[in-house]
Amino acid sequence: MKDFRQELYENGYFRQEELCFADCDRYQRARVSGLLNKAAAYAGYDYNARGLTHDVLFEMGEVFLLSRLAMRIHRIPMAGDVLDIATYENGVKGAHMQRVYEMKDQTGEVRVSVKSDWILVNPATRKIMRPSAFTAKPIQTCGRVIDCPDPKKLLLPHEGVEKLGTRQVVWSDLDGNGHLYSANYGDIIWDYLPRDLQERTPREFYINYNHEATLGETLRLVGFRNEDGSYLMEAIGPDATCFTALCVF
């Protein structure tokens, strides 16, 4: 038994965490949804430690929503692994505020690296705000080199897509913003991947969070297998595309 360390940096946050059984798949490998959950949680830990909790930001009318994310899995973490997870703000690019992550094992090897883009939204009106409208604190820039591709816009081709089925948004999908929690998209994607790909661990994973999905909505999922073996998936809601993802194997 030992105490896990945590530390608040000037421009980031660090915590050690054991990868639990529930974060992993049937082979005890970290699920993409579990890794997405770390990304969402650690952004929250960082701001919570500075007194900028979700409730505080909500009252200010300034909340962050995840817009795009790219993940590189160098070596998949396993159940029981203790990870050193650090996150850092990384400036502003256009309408996005950027945040990066590294997840290392106890030998110092980077197992997972992440880059993410966030948008600032008024929680009452759901309108997107410019990063310059954020008044809670200055947005810092990270000087670290993160071994991960940049998030990117994803598009499915107009022809040749396959129908994968439908998925209704249920109560247990929802987060404190009242919509489908960002990490749950990972499980939806893996549930609807072709069977041969479900068994595999991706080298890279990309996702665009295009439009929120709320309770009771039905998502229509379609997919496309690229020539290089990677797989594109899109979920289309009643009014707009909910997400687009790319799994690279």
JSON list of C-alpha atoms in Angstrom, two decimals:
[
{"chain": "A", "resi": 1, "resn": "MET", "atom": "CA", "xyz": [0.00, 0.00, 0.00]},
{"chain": "A", "resi": 2, "resn": "LYS", "atom": "CA", "xyz": [1.27, 3.45, -0.82]},
{"chain": "A", "resi": 3, "resn": "ASP", "atom": "CA", "xyz": [-0.08, 6.95, -1.21]},
{"chain": "A", "resi": 4, "resn": "PHE", "atom": "CA", "xyz": [-0.40, 8.21, -4.76]},
{"chain": "A", "resi": 5, "resn": "ARG", "atom": "CA", "xyz": [1.13, 11.62, -5.45]},
{"chain": "A", "resi": 6, "resn": "GLN", "atom": "CA", "xyz": [-0.60, 14.62, -6.94]},
{"chain": "A", "resi": 7, "resn": "GLU", "atom": "CA", "xyz": [0.79, 18.04, -7.75]},
{"chain": "A", "resi": 8, "resn": "LEU", "atom": "CA", "xyz": [-0.53, 21.31, -9.11]},
{"chain": "A", "resi": 9, "resn": "TYR", "atom": "CA", "xyz": [1.88, 22.94, -11.56]},
{"chain": "A", "resi": 10, "resn": "GLU", "atom": "CA", "xyz": [1.89, 26.57, -12.66]},
{"chain": "A", "resi": 11, "resn": "ASN", "atom": "CA", "xyz": [0.54, 25.37, -16.00]},
{"chain": "A", "resi": 12, "resn": "GLY", "atom": "CA", "xyz": [-0.77, 21.90, -15.34]},
{"chain": "A", "resi": 13, "resn": "TYR", "atom": "CA", "xyz": [-1.73, 19.13, -13.02]},
{"chain": "A", "resi": 14, "resn": "PHE", "atom": "CA", "xyz": [-0.23, 15.73, -12.15]},
{"chain": "A", "resi": 15, "resn": "ARG", "atom": "CA", "xyz": [-1.65, 12.71, -10.36]},
{"chain": "A", "resi": 16, "resn": "GLN", "atom": "CA", "xyz": [-0.73, 9.05, -10.04]},
{"chain": "A", "resi": 17, "resn": "GLU", "atom": "CA", "xyz": [-3.59, 6.65, -10.59]},
{"chain": "A", "resi": 18, "resn": "GLU", "atom": "CA", "xyz": [-4.03, 2.90, -10.75]},
{"chain": "A", "resi": 19, "resn": "LEU", "atom": "CA", "xyz": [-5.86, 1.69, -13.84]},
{"chain": "A", "resi": 20, "resn": "CYS", "atom": "CA", "xyz": [-8.83, -0.17, -12.42]},
{"chain": "A", "resi": 21, "resn": "PHE", "atom": "CA", "xyz": [-10.62, -3.24, -13.75]},
{"chain": "A", "resi": 22, "resn": "ALA", "atom": "CA", "xyz": [-13.64, -1.18, -14.86]},
{"chain": "A", "resi": 23, "resn": "ASP", "atom": "CA", "xyz": [-11.46, 0.96, -17.14]},
{"chain": "A", "resi": 24, "resn": "CYS", "atom": "CA", "xyz": [-10.43, -2.11, -19.13]},
{"chain": "A", "resi": 25, "resn": "ASP", "atom": "CA", "xyz": [-11.83, -4.54, -21.70]},
{"chain": "A", "resi": 26, "resn": "ARG", "atom": "CA", "xyz": [-12.25, -8.31, -21.58]},
{"chain": "A", "resi": 27, "resn": "TYR", "atom": "CA", "xyz": [-8.48, -8.72, -22.04]},
{"chain": "A", "resi": 28, "resn": "GLN", "atom": "CA", "xyz": [-7.75, -6.26, -19.20]},
{"chain": "A", "resi": 29, "resn": "ARG", "atom": "CA", "xyz": [-6.47, -3.68, -21.69]},
{"chain": "A", "resi": 30, "resn": "ALA", "atom": "CA", "xyz": [-7.40, -0.04, -21.16]},
{"chain": "A", "resi": 31, "resn": "ARG", "atom": "CA", "xyz": [-10.54, 0.77, -23.15]},
{"chain": "A", "resi": 32, "resn": "VAL", "atom": "CA", "xyz": [-10.50, 3.89, -25.31]},
{"chain": "A", "resi": 33, "resn": "SER", "atom": "CA", "xyz": [-13.46, 5.10, -23.25]},
{"chain": "A", "resi": 34, "resn": "GLY", "atom": "CA", "xyz": [-11.40, 4.69, -20.08]},
{"chain": "A", "resi": 35, "resn": "LEU", "atom": "CA", "xyz": [-8.59, 6.79, -21.57]},
{"chain": "A", "resi": 36, "resn": "LEU", "atom": "CA", "xyz": [-11.10, 9.41, -22.74]},
{"chain": "A", "resi": 37, "resn": "ASN", "atom": "CA", "xyz": [-12.44, 9.48, -19.21]},
{"chain": "A", "resi": 38, "resn": "LYS", "atom": "CA", "xyz": [-8.94, 10.30, -17.90]},
{"chain": "A", "resi": 39, "resn": "ALA", "atom": "CA", "xyz": [-8.70, 13.20, -20.35]},
{"chain": "A", "resi": 40, "resn": "ALA", "atom": "CA", "xyz": [-12.03, 14.67, -19.23]},
{"chain": "A", "resi": 41, "resn": "ALA", "atom": "CA", "xyz": [-11.36, 14.05, -15.54]},
{"chain": "A", "resi": 42, "resn": "TYR", "atom": "CA", "xyz": [-7.86, 15.52, -15.45]},
{"chain": "A", "resi": 43, "resn": "ALA", "atom": "CA", "xyz": [-8.95, 18.74, -17.13]},
{"chain": "A", "resi": 44, "resn": "GLY", "atom": "CA", "xyz": [-11.48, 18.99, -14.31]},
{"chain": "A", "resi": 45, "resn": "TYR", "atom": "CA", "xyz": [-8.92, 18.13, -11.62]},
{"chain": "A", "resi": 46, "resn": "ASP", "atom": "CA", "xyz": [-6.64, 20.90, -12.89]},
{"chain": "A", "resi": 47, "resn": "TYR", "atom": "CA", "xyz": [-9.29, 23.60, -12.69]},
{"chain": "A", "resi": 48, "resn": "ASN", "atom": "CA", "xyz": [-10.85, 22.26, -9.49]},
{"chain": "A", "resi": 49, "resn": "ALA", "atom": "CA", "xyz": [-7.47, 22.57, -7.75]},
{"chain": "A", "resi": 50, "resn": "ARG", "atom": "CA", "xyz": [-7.46, 26.25, -8.76]},
{"chain": "A", "resi": 51, "resn": "GLY", "atom": "CA", "xyz": [-10.94, 26.82, -7.32]},
{"chain": "A", "resi": 52, "resn": "LEU", "atom": "CA", "xyz": [-12.52, 26.88, -10.76]},
{"chain": "A", "resi": 53, "resn": "THR", "atom": "CA", "xyz": [-15.00, 24.05, -10.32]},
{"chain": "A", "resi": 54, "resn": "HIS", "atom": "CA", "xyz": [-17.76, 23.28, -12.81]},
{"chain": "A", "resi": 55, "resn": "ASP", "atom": "CA", "xyz": [-20.26, 25.07, -10.55]},
{"chain": "A", "resi": 56, "resn": "VAL", "atom": "CA", "xyz": [-18.08, 28.18, -10.36]},
{"chain": "A", "resi": 57, "resn": "LEU", "atom": "CA", "xyz": [-17.60, 28.31, -14.11]},
{"chain": "A", "resi": 58, "resn": "PHE", "atom": "CA", "xyz": [-21.30, 27.61, -14.68]},
{"chain": "A", "resi": 59, "resn": "GLU", "atom": "CA", "xyz": [-22.23, 30.60, -12.52]},
{"chain": "A", "resi": 60, "resn": "MET", "atom": "CA", "xyz": [-19.79, 32.71, -14.55]},
{"chain": "A", "resi": 61, "resn": "GLY", "atom": "CA", "xyz": [-21.50, 31.56, -17.76]},
{"chain": "A", "resi": 62, "resn": "GLU", "atom": "CA", "xyz": [-18.26, 30.07, -19.07]},
{"chain": "A", "resi": 63, "resn": "VAL", "atom": "CA", "xyz": [-17.91, 26.29, -19.42]},
{"chain": "A", "resi": 64, "resn": "PHE", "atom": "CA", "xyz": [-15.60, 24.16, -21.54]},
{"chain": "A", "resi": 65, "resn": "LEU", "atom": "CA", "xyz": [-16.82, 21.49, -23.93]},
{"chain": "A", "resi": 66, "resn": "LEU", "atom": "CA", "xyz": [-14.52, 19.03, -25.66]},
{"chain": "A", "resi": 67, "resn": "SER", "atom": "CA", "xyz": [-14.48, 19.65, -29.42]},
{"chain": "A", "resi": 68, "resn": "ARG", "atom": "CA", "xyz": [-11.73, 17.47, -30.93]},
{"chain": "A", "resi": 69, "resn": "LEU", "atom": "CA", "xyz": [-9.24, 14.97, -29.60]},
{"chain": "A", "resi": 70, "resn": "ALA", "atom": "CA", "xyz": [-6.32, 12.93, -30.91]},
{"chain": "A", "resi": 71, "resn": "MET", "atom": "CA", "xyz": [-4.76, 10.03, -29.02]},
{"chain": "A", "resi": 72, "resn": "ARG", "atom": "CA", "xyz": [-1.62, 7.99, -29.65]},
{"chain": "A", "resi": 73, "resn": "ILE", "atom": "CA", "xyz": [-1.33, 4.67, -27.83]},
{"chain": "A", "resi": 74, "resn": "HIS", "atom": "CA", "xyz": [2.38, 3.83, -27.66]},
{"chain": "A", "resi": 75, "resn": "ARG", "atom": "CA", "xyz": [1.80, 0.74, -25.52]},
{"chain": "A", "resi": 76, "resn": "ILE", "atom": "CA", "xyz": [-1.60, -0.08, -24.10]},
{"chain": "A", "resi": 77, "resn": "PRO", "atom": "CA", "xyz": [-1.89, 0.21, -20.30]},
{"chain": "A", "resi": 78, "resn": "MET", "atom": "CA", "xyz": [-3.26, -2.83, -18.49]},
{"chain": "A", "resi": 79, "resn": "ALA", "atom": "CA", "xyz": [-5.48, -3.31, -15.43]},
{"chain": "A", "resi": 80, "resn": "GLY", "atom": "CA", "xyz": [-3.47, -2.70, -12.28]},
{"chain": "A", "resi": 81, "resn": "ASP", "atom": "CA", "xyz": [-0.87, -0.47, -13.94]},
{"chain": "A", "resi": 82, "resn": "VAL", "atom": "CA", "xyz": [-0.04, 2.68, -11.99]},
{"chain": "A", "resi": 83, "resn": "LEU", "atom": "CA", "xyz": [0.08, 5.64, -14.36]},
{"chain": "A", "resi": 84, "resn": "ASP", "atom": "CA", "xyz": [1.69, 9.04, -13.90]},
{"chain": "A", "resi": 85, "resn": "ILE", "atom": "CA", "xyz": [-0.81, 11.29, -15.67]},
{"chain": "A", "resi": 86, "resn": "ALA", "atom": "CA", "xyz": [-0.05, 14.95, -16.37]},
{"chain": "A", "resi": 87, "resn": "THR", "atom": "CA", "xyz": [-2.07, 17.55, -18.26]},
{"chain": "A", "resi": 88, "resn": "TYR", "atom": "CA", "xyz": [-1.15, 21.03, -19.44]},
{"chain": "A", "resi": 89, "resn": "GLU", "atom": "CA", "xyz": [-2.92, 23.92, -21.12]},
{"chain": "A", "resi": 90, "resn": "ASN", "atom": "CA", "xyz": [-1.39, 24.66, -24.50]},
{"chain": "A", "resi": 91, "resn": "GLY", "atom": "CA", "xyz": [-2.67, 28.01, -25.66]},
{"chain": "A", "resi": 92, "resn": "VAL", "atom": "CA", "xyz": [-5.36, 29.06, -28.11]},
{"chain": "A", "resi": 93, "resn": "LYS", "atom": "CA", "xyz": [-5.77, 28.24, -31.79]},
{"chain": "A", "resi": 94, "resn": "GLY", "atom": "CA", "xyz": [-8.66, 29.92, -33.53]},
{"chain": "A", "resi": 95, "resn": "ALA", "atom": "CA", "xyz": [-11.86, 29.17, -31.62]},
{"chain": "A", "resi": 96, "resn": "HIS", "atom": "CA", "xyz": [-10.19, 26.36, -29.65]},
{"chain": "A", "resi": 97, "resn": "MET", "atom": "CA", "xyz": [-8.36, 26.26, -26.35]},
{"chain": "A", "resi": 98, "resn": "GLN", "atom": "CA", "xyz": [-5.84, 23.44, -26.40]},
{"chain": "A", "resi": 99, "resn": "ARG", "atom": "CA", "xyz": [-4.88, 20.93, -23.70]},
{"chain": "A", "resi": 100, "resn": "VAL", "atom": "CA", "xyz": [-2.34, 18.10, -23.84]},
{"chain": "A", "resi": 101, "resn": "TYR", "atom": "CA", "xyz": [-1.72, 14.98, -21.74]},
{"chain": "A", "resi": 102, "resn": "GLU", "atom": "CA", "xyz": [0.92, 12.33, -21.08]},
{"chain": "A", "resi": 103, "resn": "MET", "atom": "CA", "xyz": [0.30, 9.02, -19.33]},
{"chain": "A", "resi": 104, "resn": "LYS", "atom": "CA", "xyz": [3.52, 7.30, -18.22]},
{"chain": "A", "resi": 105, "resn": "ASP", "atom": "CA", "xyz": [4.19, 4.02, -16.45]},
{"chain": "A", "resi": 106, "resn": "GLN", "atom": "CA", "xyz": [6.44, 3.66, -13.41]},
{"chain": "A", "resi": 107, "resn": "THR", "atom": "CA", "xyz": [9.55, 3.26, -15.58]},
{"chain": "A", "resi": 108, "resn": "GLY", "atom": "CA", "xyz": [8.89, 6.68, -17.14]},
{"chain": "A", "resi": 109, "resn": "GLU", "atom": "CA", "xyz": [7.78, 5.25, -20.49]},
{"chain": "A", "resi": 110, "resn": "VAL", "atom": "CA", "xyz": [4.99, 7.21, -22.20]},
{"chain": "A", "resi": 111, "resn": "ARG", "atom": "CA", "xyz": [2.14, 4.78, -22.74]},
{"chain": "A", "resi": 112, "resn": "VAL", "atom": "CA", "xyz": [-0.51, 7.21, -24.03]},
{"chain": "A", "resi": 113, "resn": "SER", "atom": "CA", "xyz": [-0.31, 10.80, -25.26]},
{"chain": "A", "resi": 114, "resn": "VAL", "atom": "CA", "xyz": [-3.25, 13.06, -26.06]},
{"chain": "A", "resi": 115, "resn": "LYS", "atom": "CA", "xyz": [-3.91, 16.43, -27.66]},
{"chain": "A", "resi": 116, "resn": "SER", "atom": "CA", "xyz": [-7.33, 18.04, -27.35]},
{"chain": "A", "resi": 117, "resn": "ASP", "atom": "CA", "xyz": [-9.24, 21.12, -28.48]},
{"chain": "A", "resi": 118, "resn": "TRP", "atom": "CA", "xyz": [-11.94, 22.68, -26.31]},
{"chain": "A", "resi": 119, "resn": "ILE", "atom": "CA", "xyz": [-14.55, 25.35, -26.98]},
{"chain": "A", "resi": 120, "resn": "LEU", "atom": "CA", "xyz": [-15.94, 27.89, -24.55]},
{"chain": "A", "resi": 121, "resn": "VAL", "atom": "CA", "xyz": [-19.74, 27.81, -24.29]},
{"chain": "A", "resi": 122, "resn": "ASN", "atom": "CA", "xyz": [-22.36, 29.78, -22.41]},
{"chain": "A", "resi": 123, "resn": "PRO", "atom": "CA", "xyz": [-24.22, 26.99, -20.53]},
{"chain": "A", "resi": 124, "resn": "ALA", "atom": "CA", "xyz": [-27.53, 28.87, -20.54]},
{"chain": "A", "resi": 125, "resn": "THR", "atom": "CA", "xyz": [-27.67, 29.74, -24.23]},
{"chain": "A", "resi": 126, "resn": "ARG", "atom": "CA", "xyz": [-25.37, 26.94, -25.54]},
{"chain": "A", "resi": 127, "resn": "LYS", "atom": "CA", "xyz": [-23.72, 29.60, -27.72]},
{"chain": "A", "resi": 128, "resn": "ILE", "atom": "CA", "xyz": [-20.02, 29.26, -28.51]},
{"chain": "A", "resi": 129, "resn": "MET", "atom": "CA", "xyz": [-17.88, 32.09, -27.15]},
{"chain": "A", "resi": 130, "resn": "ARG", "atom": "CA", "xyz": [-14.48, 33.33, -28.27]},
{"chain": "A", "resi": 131, "resn": "PRO", "atom": "CA", "xyz": [-11.54, 32.22, -26.11]},
{"chain": "A", "resi": 132, "resn": "SER", "atom": "CA", "xyz": [-10.86, 35.88, -25.33]},
{"chain": "A", "resi": 133, "resn": "ALA", "atom": "CA", "xyz": [-14.20, 35.94, -23.46]},
{"chain": "A", "resi": 134, "resn": "PHE", "atom": "CA", "xyz": [-12.80, 33.56, -20.81]},
{"chain": "A", "resi": 135, "resn": "THR", "atom": "CA", "xyz": [-12.22, 35.67, -17.70]},
{"chain": "A", "resi": 136, "resn": "ALA", "atom": "CA", "xyz": [-11.49, 33.10, -14.98]},
{"chain": "A", "resi": 137, "resn": "LYS", "atom": "CA", "xyz": [-7.73, 32.92, -15.61]},
{"chain": "A", "resi": 138, "resn": "PRO", "atom": "CA", "xyz": [-5.14, 33.46, -18.35]},
{"chain": "A", "resi": 139, "resn": "ILE", "atom": "CA", "xyz": [-4.76, 30.50, -20.73]},
{"chain": "A", "resi": 140, "resn": "GLN", "atom": "CA", "xyz": [-1.18, 29.21, -20.45]},
{"chain": "A", "resi": 141, "resn": "THR", "atom": "CA", "xyz": [1.02, 27.66, -23.14]},
{"chain": "A", "resi": 142, "resn": "CYS", "atom": "CA", "xyz": [2.91, 24.40, -22.74]},
{"chain": "A", "resi": 143, "resn": "GLY", "atom": "CA", "xyz": [6.45, 24.17, -24.06]},
{"chain": "A", "resi": 144, "resn": "ARG", "atom": "CA", "xyz": [6.55, 20.39, -23.96]},
{"chain": "A", "resi": 145, "resn": "VAL", "atom": "CA", "xyz": [6.77, 18.27, -27.10]},
{"chain": "A", "resi": 146, "resn": "ILE", "atom": "CA", "xyz": [3.90, 15.77, -26.99]},
{"chain": "A", "resi": 147, "resn": "ASP", "atom": "CA", "xyz": [4.35, 12.68, -29.18]},
{"chain": "A", "resi": 148, "resn": "CYS", "atom": "CA", "xyz": [0.86, 12.74, -30.59]},
{"chain": "A", "resi": 149, "resn": "PRO", "atom": "CA", "xyz": [-0.73, 13.95, -33.84]},
{"chain": "A", "resi": 150, "resn": "ASP", "atom": "CA", "xyz": [-2.88, 17.05, -33.77]},
{"chain": "A", "resi": 151, "resn": "PRO", "atom": "CA", "xyz": [-6.67, 16.78, -33.64]},
{"chain": "A", "resi": 152, "resn": "LYS", "atom": "CA", "xyz": [-8.19, 17.15, -37.08]},
{"chain": "A", "resi": 153, "resn": "LYS", "atom": "CA", "xyz": [-11.49, 17.50, -38.86]},
{"chain": "A", "resi": 154, "resn": "LEU", "atom": "CA", "xyz": [-12.89, 14.12, -39.88]},
{"chain": "A", "resi": 155, "resn": "LEU", "atom": "CA", "xyz": [-15.21, 13.43, -42.81]},
{"chain": "A", "resi": 156, "resn": "LEU", "atom": "CA", "xyz": [-16.75, 10.24, -44.14]},
{"chain": "A", "resi": 157, "resn": "PRO", "atom": "CA", "xyz": [-16.93, 9.71, -47.90]},
{"chain": "A", "resi": 158, "resn": "HIS", "atom": "CA", "xyz": [-20.26, 10.28, -49.62]},
{"chain": "A", "resi": 159, "resn": "GLU", "atom": "CA", "xyz": [-20.39, 6.75, -51.01]},
{"chain": "A", "resi": 160, "resn": "GLY", "atom": "CA", "xyz": [-19.56, 3.27, -49.76]},
{"chain": "A", "resi": 161, "resn": "VAL", "atom": "CA", "xyz": [-20.53, 3.70, -46.11]},
{"chain": "A", "resi": 162, "resn": "GLU", "atom": "CA", "xyz": [-22.09, 0.78, -44.24]},
{"chain": "A", "resi": 163, "resn": "LYS", "atom": "CA", "xyz": [-25.05, 0.98, -41.89]},
{"chain": "A", "resi": 164, "resn": "LEU", "atom": "CA", "xyz": [-24.11, -0.11, -38.37]},
{"chain": "A", "resi": 165, "resn": "GLY", "atom": "CA", "xyz": [-27.41, 0.29, -36.53]},
{"chain": "A", "resi": 166, "resn": "THR", "atom": "CA", "xyz": [-28.95, 2.74, -34.09]},
{"chain": "A", "resi": 167, "resn": "ARG", "atom": "CA", "xyz": [-28.18, 3.68, -30.50]},
{"chain": "A", "resi": 168, "resn": "GLN", "atom": "CA", "xyz": [-30.56, 5.52, -28.15]},
{"chain": "A", "resi": 169, "resn": "VAL", "atom": "CA", "xyz": [-29.14, 7.93, -25.57]},
{"chain": "A", "resi": 170, "resn": "VAL", "atom": "CA", "xyz": [-30.17, 6.62, -22.14]},
{"chain": "A", "resi": 171, "resn": "TRP", "atom": "CA", "xyz": [-30.08, 8.05, -18.63]},
{"chain": "A", "resi": 172, "resn": "SER", "atom": "CA", "xyz": [-26.74, 6.50, -17.65]},
{"chain": "A", "resi": 173, "resn": "ASP", "atom": "CA", "xyz": [-25.06, 8.18, -20.67]},
{"chain": "A", "resi": 174, "resn": "LEU", "atom": "CA", "xyz": [-25.61, 11.69, -19.31]},
{"chain": "A", "resi": 175, "resn": "ASP", "atom": "CA", "xyz": [-23.09, 13.90, -17.53]},
{"chain": "A", "resi": 176, "resn": "GLY", "atom": "CA", "xyz": [-23.51, 17.04, -15.43]},
{"chain": "A", "resi": 177, "resn": "ASN", "atom": "CA", "xyz": [-24.00, 19.13, -18.57]},
{"chain": "A", "resi": 178, "resn": "GLY", "atom": "CA", "xyz": [-27.11, 17.07, -19.38]},
{"chain": "A", "resi": 179, "resn": "HIS", "atom": "CA", "xyz": [-25.73, 15.45, -22.52]},
{"chain": "A", "resi": 180, "resn": "LEU", "atom": "CA", "xyz": [-23.94, 12.28, -23.60]},
{"chain": "A", "resi": 181, "resn": "TYR", "atom": "CA", "xyz": [-20.66, 12.15, -21.64]},
{"chain": "A", "resi": 182, "resn": "SER", "atom": "CA", "xyz": [-17.58, 12.52, -23.84]},
{"chain": "A", "resi": 183, "resn": "ALA", "atom": "CA", "xyz": [-15.90, 9.31, -22.62]},
{"chain": "A", "resi": 184, "resn": "ASN", "atom": "CA", "xyz": [-18.99, 7.19, -23.36]},
{"chain": "A", "resi": 185, "resn": "TYR", "atom": "CA", "xyz": [-18.49, 7.80, -27.07]},
{"chain": "A", "resi": 186, "resn": "GLY", "atom": "CA", "xyz": [-15.55, 5.41, -26.90]},
{"chain": "A", "resi": 187, "resn": "ASP", "atom": "CA", "xyz": [-17.74, 2.52, -25.77]},
{"chain": "A", "resi": 188, "resn": "ILE", "atom": "CA", "xyz": [-20.38, 3.32, -28.38]},
{"chain": "A", "resi": 189, "resn": "ILE", "atom": "CA", "xyz": [-17.73, 3.27, -31.09]},
{"chain": "A", "resi": 190, "resn": "TRP", "atom": "CA", "xyz": [-16.31, -0.08, -29.95]},
{"chain": "A", "resi": 191, "resn": "ASP", "atom": "CA", "xyz": [-19.78, -1.60, -29.61]},
{"chain": "A", "resi": 192, "resn": "TYR", "atom": "CA", "xyz": [-20.49, -0.79, -33.26]},
{"chain": "A", "resi": 193, "resn": "LEU", "atom": "CA", "xyz": [-17.10, -1.50, -34.84]},
{"chain": "A", "resi": 194, "resn": "PRO", "atom": "CA", "xyz": [-16.89, -4.55, -37.13]},
{"chain": "A", "resi": 195, "resn": "ARG", "atom": "CA", "xyz": [-16.18, -7.62, -35.02]},
{"chain": "A", "resi": 196, "resn": "ASP", "atom": "CA", "xyz": [-12.61, -8.15, -36.27]},
{"chain": "A", "resi": 197, "resn": "LEU", "atom": "CA", "xyz": [-11.65, -4.61, -35.24]},
{"chain": "A", "resi": 198, "resn": "GLN", "atom": "CA", "xyz": [-13.21, -4.79, -31.78]},
{"chain": "A", "resi": 199, "resn": "GLU", "atom": "CA", "xyz": [-10.50, -7.24, -30.74]},
{"chain": "A", "resi": 200, "resn": "ARG", "atom": "CA", "xyz": [-7.67, -4.94, -31.76]},
{"chain": "A", "resi": 201, "resn": "THR", "atom": "CA", "xyz": [-5.92, -2.09, -29.95]},
{"chain": "A", "resi": 202, "resn": "PRO", "atom": "CA", "xyz": [-5.71, 1.14, -31.97]},
{"chain": "A", "resi": 203, "resn": "ARG", "atom": "CA", "xyz": [-2.39, 2.88, -32.54]},
{"chain": "A", "resi": 204, "resn": "GLU", "atom": "CA", "xyz": [-4.19, 6.19, -32.88]},
{"chain": "A", "resi": 205, "resn": "PHE", "atom": "CA", "xyz": [-7.70, 7.43, -32.20]},
{"chain": "A", "resi": 206, "resn": "TYR", "atom": "CA", "xyz": [-9.34, 10.67, -33.31]},
{"chain": "A", "resi": 207, "resn": "ILE", "atom": "CA", "xyz": [-12.78, 12.06, -32.53]},
{"chain": "A", "resi": 208, "resn": "ASN", "atom": "CA", "xyz": [-14.78, 15.17, -33.40]},
{"chain": "A", "resi": 209, "resn": "TYR", "atom": "CA", "xyz": [-17.56, 16.05, -30.98]},
{"chain": "A", "resi": 210, "resn": "ASN", "atom": "CA", "xyz": [-19.83, 17.81, -33.45]},
{"chain": "A", "resi": 211, "resn": "HIS", "atom": "CA", "xyz": [-23.19, 18.20, -31.73]},
{"chain": "A", "resi": 212, "resn": "GLU", "atom": "CA", "xyz": [-24.42, 17.25, -28.28]},
{"chain": "A", "resi": 213, "resn": "ALA", "atom": "CA", "xyz": [-26.74, 14.26, -27.87]},
{"chain": "A", "resi": 214, "resn": "THR", "atom": "CA", "xyz": [-29.40, 14.36, -25.18]},
{"chain": "A", "resi": 215, "resn": "LEU", "atom": "CA", "xyz": [-31.69, 11.92, -23.38]},
{"chain": "A", "resi": 216, "resn": "GLY", "atom": "CA", "xyz": [-33.98, 9.88, -25.63]},
{"chain": "A", "resi": 217, "resn": "GLU", "atom": "CA", "xyz": [-32.37, 10.84, -28.92]},
{"chain": "A", "resi": 218, "resn": "THR", "atom": "CA", "xyz": [-31.64, 8.03, -31.36]},
{"chain": "A", "resi": 219, "resn": "LEU", "atom": "CA", "xyz": [-28.28, 8.05, -33.11]},
{"chain": "A", "resi": 220, "resn": "ARG", "atom": "CA", "xyz": [-27.89, 6.40, -36.50]},
{"chain": "A", "resi": 221, "resn": "LEU", "atom": "CA", "xyz": [-24.38, 4.95, -36.92]},
{"chain": "A", "resi": 222, "resn": "VAL", "atom": "CA", "xyz": [-22.54, 4.48, -40.20]},
{"chain": "A", "resi": 223, "resn": "GLY", "atom": "CA", "xyz": [-18.98, 3.39, -40.93]},
{"chain": "A", "resi": 224, "resn": "PHE", "atom": "CA", "xyz": [-16.33, 3.17, -43.61]},
{"chain": "A", "resi": 225, "resn": "ARG", "atom": "CA", "xyz": [-13.23, 0.95, -43.76]},
{"chain": "A", "resi": 226, "resn": "ASN", "atom": "CA", "xyz": [-10.27, 2.72, -45.38]},
{"chain": "A", "resi": 227, "resn": "GLU", "atom": "CA", "xyz": [-7.78, 0.92, -47.60]},
{"chain": "A", "resi": 228, "resn": "ASP", "atom": "CA", "xyz": [-5.11, 1.17, -44.90]},
{"chain": "A", "resi": 229, "resn": "GLY", "atom": "CA", "xyz": [-7.34, -0.75, -42.46]},
{"chain": "A", "resi": 230, "resn": "SER", "atom": "CA", "xyz": [-8.36, 2.25, -40.41]},
{"chain": "A", "resi": 231, "resn": "TYR", "atom": "CA", "xyz": [-12.05, 2.76, -39.73]},
{"chain": "A", "resi": 232, "resn": "LEU", "atom": "CA", "xyz": [-14.23, 5.87, -39.83]},
{"chain": "A", "resi": 233, "resn": "MET", "atom": "CA", "xyz": [-17.50, 6.03, -37.91]},
{"chain": "A", "resi": 234, "resn": "GLU", "atom": "CA", "xyz": [-20.18, 8.67, -37.68]},
{"chain": "A", "resi": 235, "resn": "ALA", "atom": "CA", "xyz": [-23.27, 9.03, -35.51]},
{"chain": "A", "resi": 236, "resn": "ILE", "atom": "CA", "xyz": [-26.12, 11.09, -36.92]},
{"chain": "A", "resi": 237, "resn": "GLY", "atom": "CA", "xyz": [-28.71, 12.49, -34.55]},
{"chain": "A", "resi": 238, "resn": "PRO", "atom": "CA", "xyz": [-32.17, 13.95, -35.22]},
{"chain": "A", "resi": 239, "resn": "ASP", "atom": "CA", "xyz": [-30.81, 17.38, -36.11]},
{"chain": "A", "resi": 240, "resn": "ALA", "atom": "CA", "xyz": [-27.11, 17.02, -36.89]},
{"chain": "A", "resi": 241, "resn": "THR", "atom": "CA", "xyz": [-24.06, 14.77, -36.86]},
{"chain": "A", "resi": 242, "resn": "CYS", "atom": "CA", "xyz": [-23.24, 13.95, -33.25]},
{"chain": "A", "resi": 243, "resn": "PHE", "atom": "CA", "xyz": [-19.68, 12.66, -33.64]},
{"chain": "A", "resi": 244, "resn": "THR", "atom": "CA", "xyz": [-17.17, 11.47, -36.20]},
{"chain": "A", "resi": 245, "resn": "ALA", "atom": "CA", "xyz": [-14.30, 9.17, -35.19]},
{"chain": "A", "resi": 246, "resn": "LEU", "atom": "CA", "xyz": [-11.28, 7.53, -36.79]},
{"chain": "A", "resi": 247, "resn": "CYS", "atom": "CA", "xyz": [-9.66, 4.38, -35.39]},
{"chain": "A", "resi": 248, "resn": "VAL", "atom": "CA", "xyz": [-6.16, 3.64, -36.76]},
{"chain": "A", "resi": 249, "resn": "PHE", "atom": "CA", "xyz": [-4.90, 0.08, -36.20]}
]
